[in-house]
PDB file of C-alpha atoms in Angstrom:
ATOM      1  CA  GLY A   1      -0.065   0.281   0.259  1.00 49.00           C
ATOM      2  CA  HIS A   2       0.716   3.528  -1.207  1.00 63.00           C
ATOM      3  CA  SER A   3       1.044   4.606   3.024  1.00 70.00           C
ATOM      4  CA  HIS A   4       2.182   1.556   4.067  1.00 70.00           C
ATOM      5  CA  GLN A   5      -0.411   1.372   6.715  1.00 78.00           C
ATOM      6  CA  MET A   6      -1.503  -1.982   6.961  1.00 86.00           C
ATOM      7  CA  CYS A   7      -5.827  -2.326   6.542  1.00 90.00           C
ATOM      8  CA  PRO A   8      -7.254  -6.192   6.651  1.00 92.00           C
ATOM      9  CA  GLY A   9     -10.385  -4.016   5.608  1.00 91.00           C
ATOM     10  CA  LYS A  10     -13.382  -1.395   6.700  1.00 91.00           C
ATOM     11  CA  GLN A  11     -15.721   0.319   5.037  1.00 89.00           C
ATOM     12  CA  ILE A  12     -16.143   3.791   3.657  1.00 89.00           C
ATOM     13  CA  GLY A  13     -18.738   5.804   3.877  1.00 86.00           C
ATOM     14  CA  VAL A  14     -21.479   3.462   1.668  1.00 82.00           C
ATOM     15  CA  LYS A  15     -20.066   1.831  -1.189  1.00 81.00           C
ATOM     16  CA  THR A  16     -16.512   1.625  -0.842  1.00 87.00           C
ATOM     17  CA  TRP A  17     -14.438  -1.401   0.977  1.00 89.00           C
ATOM     18  CA  PHE A  18     -11.212   0.080   1.933  1.00 90.00           C
ATOM     19  CA  VAL A  19      -8.059  -3.211   2.065  1.00 91.00           C
ATOM     20  CA  GLN A  20      -4.814  -2.102   2.015  1.00 91.00           C
ATOM     21  CA  ALA A  21      -1.194  -4.863   2.505  1.00 90.00           C
ATOM     22  CA  PRO A  22       1.375  -4.722   4.412  1.00 87.00           C
ATOM     23  CA  PRO A  23       4.430  -2.668   2.804  1.00 80.00           C
ATOM     24  CA  HIS A  24       7.411  -5.125   1.732  1.00 77.00           C
ATOM     25  CA  ALA A  25       5.513  -7.351   0.530  1.00 80.00           C
ATOM     26  CA  GLU A  26       5.165  -8.488   4.542  1.00 86.00           C
ATOM     27  CA  GLY A  27       1.959  -9.911   3.377  1.00 89.00           C
ATOM     28  CA  VAL A  28      -1.120 -10.372   1.055  1.00 89.00           C
ATOM     29  CA  ALA A  29      -4.348  -8.345   1.124  1.00 92.00           C
ATOM     30  CA  VAL A  30      -7.451 -11.288   0.529  1.00 93.00           C
ATOM     31  CA  CYS A  31     -10.789 -10.121  -0.578  1.00 91.00           C
ATOM     32  CA  ASP A  32     -13.842 -12.698  -0.365  1.00 92.00           C
ATOM     33  CA  LEU A  33     -16.760 -11.308  -1.807  1.00 88.00           C
ATOM     34  CA  SER A  34     -20.510 -11.751  -3.055  1.00 90.00           C
ATOM     35  CA  TYR A  35     -22.014 -10.466  -6.676  1.00 87.00           C
ATOM     36  CA  ASP A  36     -25.269 -10.681  -8.038  1.00 88.00           C
ATOM     37  CA  PRO A  37     -25.374 -10.428 -11.693  1.00 89.00           C
ATOM     38  CA  SER A  38     -29.462  -9.687 -11.713  1.00 89.00           C
ATOM     39  CA  GLU A  39     -29.465  -6.603  -9.965  1.00 85.00           C
ATOM     40  CA  ARG A  40     -25.178  -5.557 -10.791  1.00 85.00           C
ATOM     41  CA  ARG A  41     -24.090  -5.417  -6.758  1.00 84.00           C
ATOM     42  CA  ILE A  42     -22.175  -6.570  -4.406  1.00 82.00           C
ATOM     43  CA  GLY A  43     -24.183  -8.282  -1.543  1.00 80.00           C
ATOM     44  CA  ASN A  44     -21.279  -9.525   0.476  1.00 86.00           C
ATOM     45  CA  ILE A  45     -17.683  -8.085   0.648  1.00 89.00           C
ATOM     46  CA  LYS A  46     -14.503  -9.525   3.560  1.00 91.00           C
ATOM     47  CA  SER A  47     -11.761  -9.035   3.384  1.00 93.00           C
ATOM     48  CA  LEU A  48      -8.448 -10.662   5.731  1.00 92.00           C
ATOM     49  CA  ILE A  49      -4.650 -10.301   5.666  1.00 93.00           C
ATOM     50  CA  PHE A  50      -1.960 -13.490   5.176  1.00 91.00           C
ATOM     51  CA  SER A  51       1.093 -11.807   6.996  1.00 90.00           C
ATOM     52  CA  ALA A  52       3.956 -13.214   4.927  1.00 88.00           C
ATOM     53  CA  LYS A  53       6.676 -13.576   7.529  1.00 85.00           C
ATOM     54  CA  GLY A  54       8.831 -16.488   8.008  1.00 85.00           C
ATOM     55  CA  GLN A  55       7.636 -17.603   5.091  1.00 86.00           C
ATOM     56  CA  ASP A  56      10.143 -19.347   2.615  1.00 87.00           C
ATOM     57  CA  GLU A  57      10.498 -18.272  -1.322  1.00 85.00           C
ATOM     58  CA  ASP A  58       9.002 -18.614  -4.520  1.00 87.00           C
ATOM     59  CA  ALA A  59      11.291 -20.677  -5.595  1.00 92.00           C
ATOM     60  CA  GLU A  60      10.342 -19.350  -9.504  1.00 94.00           C
ATOM     61  CA  THR A  61      10.094 -15.694  -8.331  1.00 89.00           C
ATOM     62  CA  VAL A  62      13.030 -15.430  -6.713  1.00 91.00           C
ATOM     63  CA  LYS A  63      14.974 -17.203 -10.138  1.00 94.00           C
ATOM     64  CA  LEU A  64      12.325 -14.547 -12.342  1.00 95.00           C
ATOM     65  CA  PHE A  65      14.409 -11.923 -10.050  1.00 93.00           C
ATOM     66  CA  SER A  66      17.435 -13.625  -9.761  1.00 95.00           C
ATOM     67  CA  ASP A  67      19.469 -10.695 -12.345  1.00 96.00           C
ATOM     68  CA  VAL A  68      17.545  -7.591 -10.642  1.00 95.00           C
ATOM     69  CA  ARG A  69      17.989  -9.130  -7.011  1.00 91.00           C
ATOM     70  CA  LYS A  70      21.696  -8.978  -7.528  1.00 94.00           C
ATOM     71  CA  LYS A  71      22.082  -5.819  -9.927  1.00 95.00           C
ATOM     72  CA  ALA A  72      20.606  -3.760  -6.454  1.00 92.00           C
ATOM     73  CA  GLU A  73      22.383  -4.915  -3.844  1.00 92.00           C
ATOM     74  CA  ALA A  74      25.523  -4.351  -5.971  1.00 94.00           C
ATOM     75  CA  ALA A  75      24.408  -0.782  -6.648  1.00 94.00           C
ATOM     76  CA  GLY A  76      22.557  -0.558  -3.136  1.00 94.00           C
ATOM     77  CA  GLY A  77      25.792  -1.098  -1.645  1.00 94.00           C
ATOM     78  CA  GLU A  78      27.700   1.879  -3.617  1.00 95.00           C
ATOM     79  CA  VAL A  79      29.961   3.596  -1.344  1.00 96.00           C
ATOM     80  CA  ILE A  80      28.040   7.726  -2.234  1.00 93.00           C
ATOM     81  CA  GLY A  81      29.693  10.017   0.749  1.00 93.00           C
ATOM     82  CA  GLU A  82      30.179   9.675   4.328  1.00 95.00           C
ATOM     83  CA  THR A  83      28.547  11.641   7.535  1.00 95.00           C
ATOM     84  CA  ASN A  84      30.483  12.536  11.058  1.00 96.00           C
ATOM     85  CA  VAL A  85      26.313  12.487  12.553  1.00 96.00           C
ATOM     86  CA  ALA A  86      23.983  10.241  12.730  1.00 96.00           C
ATOM     87  CA  LEU A  87      21.429  10.377  10.050  1.00 96.00           C
ATOM     88  CA  GLY A  88      17.858   9.677  10.830  1.00 94.00           C
ATOM     89  CA  PRO A  89      13.850  10.929  12.352  1.00 92.00           C
ATOM     90  CA  MET A  90      13.404  14.348  14.568  1.00 90.00           C
ATOM     91  CA  LYS A  91      13.361  13.615  17.261  1.00 87.00           C
ATOM     92  CA  LYS A  92      10.266  14.777  19.543  1.00 81.00           C
ATOM     93  CA  LYS A  93      10.504  18.707  20.191  1.00 81.00           C
ATOM     94  CA  GLU A  94      12.784  18.736  17.400  1.00 87.00           C
ATOM     95  CA  THR A  95      11.314  20.659  14.632  1.00 89.00           C
ATOM     96  CA  SER A  96      14.246  20.526  11.941  1.00 92.00           C
ATOM     97  CA  ASN A  97      17.522  18.329  12.742  1.00 94.00           C
ATOM     98  CA  ALA A  98      21.289  16.879  10.391  1.00 95.00           C
ATOM     99  CA  LEU A  99      18.665  15.289   8.019  1.00 96.00           C
ATOM    100  CA  THR A 100      15.856  17.408   7.917  1.00 95.00           C
ATOM    101  CA  ASP A 101      18.625  19.948   6.319  1.00 96.00           C
ATOM    102  CA  MET A 102      20.182  17.581   4.082  1.00 95.00           C
ATOM    103  CA  PHE A 103      16.880  16.703   3.033  1.00 95.00           C
ATOM    104  CA  GLY A 104      16.336  20.735   2.295  1.00 96.00           C
ATOM    105  CA  ALA A 105      20.570  22.031   1.134  1.00 96.00           C
ATOM    106  CA  ALA A 106      19.577  18.632  -1.184  1.00 95.00           C
ATOM    107  CA  LEU A 107      16.113  20.403  -2.922  1.00 95.00           C
ATOM    108  CA  CYS A 108      17.110  23.911  -2.998  1.00 96.00           C
ATOM    109  CA  GLU A 109      20.032  23.177  -4.525  1.00 96.00           C
ATOM    110  CA  THR A 110      18.112  20.861  -7.316  1.00 95.00           C
ATOM    111  CA  THR A 111      15.194  23.700  -7.439  1.00 95.00           C
ATOM    112  CA  GLY A 112      17.095  27.195  -7.116  1.00 95.00           C
ATOM    113  CA  ALA A 113      14.754  26.863  -4.679  1.00 94.00           C
ATOM    114  CA  LYS A 114      15.469  29.367  -1.094  1.00 93.00           C
ATOM    115  CA  ILE A 115      13.603  27.965   0.834  1.00 95.00           C
ATOM    116  CA  ALA A 116      12.212  23.917   1.782  1.00 96.00           C
ATOM    117  CA  PHE A 117      10.093  22.081   3.039  1.00 95.00           C
ATOM    118  CA  HIS A 118      10.847  18.047   3.497  1.00 93.00           C
ATOM    119  CA  GLY A 119      10.701  15.980   7.005  1.00 90.00           C
ATOM    120  CA  THR A 120      12.363  13.033   8.168  1.00 89.00           C
ATOM    121  CA  LEU A 121      10.278   9.574   6.166  1.00 84.00           C
ATOM    122  CA  ASN A 122      10.607   6.837   8.780  1.00 85.00           C
ATOM    123  CA  ASP A 123      12.594   5.213  11.425  1.00 88.00           C
ATOM    124  CA  TYR A 124      15.642   4.019   9.796  1.00 92.00           C
ATOM    125  CA  THR A 125      18.599   5.678  10.709  1.00 95.00           C
ATOM    126  CA  VAL A 126      22.228   6.431   9.274  1.00 96.00           C
ATOM    127  CA  GLN A 127      24.430   5.696  11.711  1.00 96.00           C
ATOM    128  CA  PRO A 128      28.393   8.291  11.480  1.00 97.00           C
ATOM    129  CA  GLY A 129      30.110   6.914   8.427  1.00 97.00           C
ATOM    130  CA  LYS A 130      29.901   5.743   5.791  1.00 97.00           C
ATOM    131  CA  ILE A 131      26.568   6.252   3.098  1.00 96.00           C
ATOM    132  CA  THR A 132      25.653   4.225   0.783  1.00 96.00           C
ATOM    133  CA  GLU A 133      23.174   3.793  -1.992  1.00 94.00           C
ATOM    134  CA  ARG A 134      21.147   1.144  -0.213  1.00 94.00           C
ATOM    135  CA  ASP A 135      21.128   3.776   3.340  1.00 95.00           C
ATOM    136  CA  LEU A 136      19.810   6.723   0.812  1.00 92.00           C
ATOM    137  CA  PHE A 137      17.083   4.775  -0.665  1.00 90.00           C
ATOM    138  CA  MET A 138      15.673   3.579   2.860  1.00 91.00           C
ATOM    139  CA  LEU A 139      15.761   7.230   4.256  1.00 92.00           C
ATOM    140  CA  ALA A 140      13.420   8.921   1.038  1.00 89.00           C
ATOM    141  CA  PRO A 141      11.983   5.594  -0.182  1.00 84.00           C
ATOM    142  CA  TYR A 142       9.614   7.317  -2.508  1.00 80.00           C
ATOM    143  CA  GLU A 143      10.649   8.652  -6.537  1.00 80.00           C
ATOM    144  CA  ASN A 144       8.302  11.884  -6.522  1.00 82.00           C
ATOM    145  CA  PRO A 145       8.177  14.471  -8.111  1.00 88.00           C
ATOM    146  CA  LEU A 146       8.970  17.644  -6.605  1.00 91.00           C
ATOM    147  CA  VAL A 147       6.945  20.983  -6.957  1.00 91.00           C
ATOM    148  CA  ILE A 148       7.935  24.105  -6.618  1.00 94.00           C
ATOM    149  CA  LEU A 149       6.569  27.367  -5.885  1.00 93.00           C
ATOM    150  CA  ASN A 150       6.078  31.284  -5.415  1.00 93.00           C
ATOM    151  CA  LEU A 151       5.160  31.691  -2.033  1.00 92.00           C
ATOM    152  CA  SER A 152       4.886  34.627  -0.070  1.00 92.00           C
ATOM    153  CA  PRO A 153       6.784  34.992   2.719  1.00 92.00           C
ATOM    154  CA  SER A 154       3.024  35.124   4.799  1.00 92.00           C
ATOM    155  CA  GLU A 155       2.274  32.378   2.776  1.00 93.00           C
ATOM    156  CA  CYS A 156       5.121  30.828   4.263  1.00 93.00           C
ATOM    157  CA  ARG A 157       4.531  31.787   8.018  1.00 92.00           C
ATOM    158  CA  THR A 158       1.277  30.322   7.545  1.00 93.00           C
ATOM    159  CA  ILE A 159       2.863  27.081   6.609  1.00 93.00           C
ATOM    160  CA  ILE A 160       4.364  26.435   9.085  1.00 93.00           C
ATOM    161  CA  GLU A 161       2.153  28.026  11.079  1.00 92.00           C
ATOM    162  CA  GLU A 162       0.184  24.526   9.511  1.00 91.00           C
ATOM    163  CA  GLN A 163       3.485  22.534   9.899  1.00 90.00           C
ATOM    164  CA  LEU A 164       3.908  23.369  13.629  1.00 88.00           C
ATOM    165  CA  ALA A 165       0.345  22.974  14.649  1.00 86.00           C
ATOM    166  CA  ASP A 166       0.307  19.269  13.561  1.00 78.00           C
ATOM    167  CA  ARG A 167       4.085  18.764  14.761  1.00 75.00           C
ATOM    168  CA  LYS A 168       3.880  15.628  16.431  1.00 70.00           C
ATOM    169  CA  ARG A 169       2.437  13.248  13.163  1.00 65.00           C
ATOM    170  CA  SER A 170       5.345  12.045  10.831  1.00 65.00           C
ATOM    171  CA  VAL A 171       4.471  13.853   8.076  1.00 74.00           C
ATOM    172  CA  PHE A 172       5.820  16.901  10.112  1.00 86.00           C
ATOM    173  CA  GLN A 173       7.441  19.495   7.133  1.00 92.00           C
ATOM    174  CA  ALA A 174      10.059  20.746   8.049  1.00 93.00           C
ATOM    175  CA  PRO A 175      11.479  24.465   7.201  1.00 94.00           C
ATOM    176  CA  TYR A 176      15.034  24.574   5.661  1.00 96.00           C
ATOM    177  CA  GLY A 177      16.564  28.231   4.616  1.00 95.00           C
ATOM    178  CA  VAL A 178      14.437  30.561   6.825  1.00 93.00           C
ATOM    179  CA  LYS A 179      14.795  31.047  10.965  1.00 93.00           C
ATOM    180  CA  TYR A 180      11.658  31.287  12.557  1.00 92.00           C
ATOM    181  CA  THR A 181      10.588  32.760  16.050  1.00 90.00           C
ATOM    182  CA  ALA A 182       7.588  31.267  16.981  1.00 87.00           C
ATOM    183  CA  ASP A 183       4.856  31.168  19.932  1.00 85.00           C
ATOM    184  CA  ASN A 184       4.054  28.022  21.240  1.00 77.00           C
ATOM    185  CA  ALA A 185       1.106  28.846  23.453  1.00 74.00           C
ATOM    186  CA  ALA A 186      -0.313  30.093  20.491  1.00 78.00           C
ATOM    187  CA  GLY A 187       0.756  28.946  17.256  1.00 78.00           C
ATOM    188  CA  THR A 188       1.918  31.709  15.863  1.00 87.00           C
ATOM    189  CA  VAL A 189       5.196  32.848  14.210  1.00 89.00           C
ATOM    190  CA  SER A 190       5.760  36.120  15.012  1.00 83.00           C
ATOM    191  CA  SER A 191       9.012  36.671  12.256  1.00 86.00           C
ATOM    192  CA  LEU A 192      10.788  35.430   9.476  1.00 90.00           C
ATOM    193  CA  LYS A 193      14.502  35.347   8.219  1.00 90.00           C
ATOM    194  CA  ALA A 194      15.459  34.508   4.804  1.00 89.00           C
ATOM    195  CA  GLY A 195      18.432  34.841   2.285  1.00 84.00           C
ATOM    196  CA  ASP A 196      22.391  33.855   2.678  1.00 82.00           C
ATOM    197  CA  ALA A 197      22.362  36.772   5.362  1.00 80.00           C
ATOM    198  CA  MET A 198      19.472  35.330   6.956  1.00 85.00           C
ATOM    199  CA  ARG A 199      17.671  38.797   6.612  1.00 85.00           C
ATOM    200  CA  ILE A 200      14.180  40.240   7.861  1.00 84.00           C
ATOM    201  CA  TRP A 201      11.458  39.041   5.402  1.00 84.00           C
ATOM    202  CA  ASN A 202       8.238  40.261   5.097  1.00 81.00           C
ATOM    203  CA  ASP A 203       5.470  41.255   2.504  1.00 81.00           C
ATOM    204  CA  GLU A 204       6.956  45.614   3.000  1.00 70.00           C
ATOM    205  CA  GLY A 205      10.244  43.965   1.692  1.00 57.00           C
ATOM    206  CA  ILE A 206       9.236  41.911  -1.251  1.00 50.00           C
TER     207      ILE A 206
END
């Protein structure tokens, strides 16, 4: 499933049944439904998850993907850099860390943007030392397109306030390239600083 959140089955609204298998082939979802062709409608539906953990790999499938797996393992083991700090998820009270800064710097360098928003996507951690291609994929196991927007200071402030209000969720997007002063009690951002010199950034100064 795209969200990586397993769901054995539940009804959504009146006509929708939702089921999602575990990520990384850790299980399969099986749906059992009855269909009345004369009425052209589903009469009954149920679903469940079968775990694949501890199961032997299918010999035919292993043979079919043998070359692909060998190439992926070789490419994944390629060392592409080093880090002197651990790269991993943010702690509870953090609003950024070394990994979000790395993501932000890469996004700004790639797109030419001055500010970027990116979070930590899972619990995977790279310890200080060499970084492999596999490490990078595990830190960001998605190939989503980048979105570039023209934002005013007030719009950027609103985005930061929305993220801070939702800080406890794993989808929190850490701002990069901008410094801000936040009133945690009020949930507001009072000032922004941006640019190479980190000067005050407001709508009047655009």
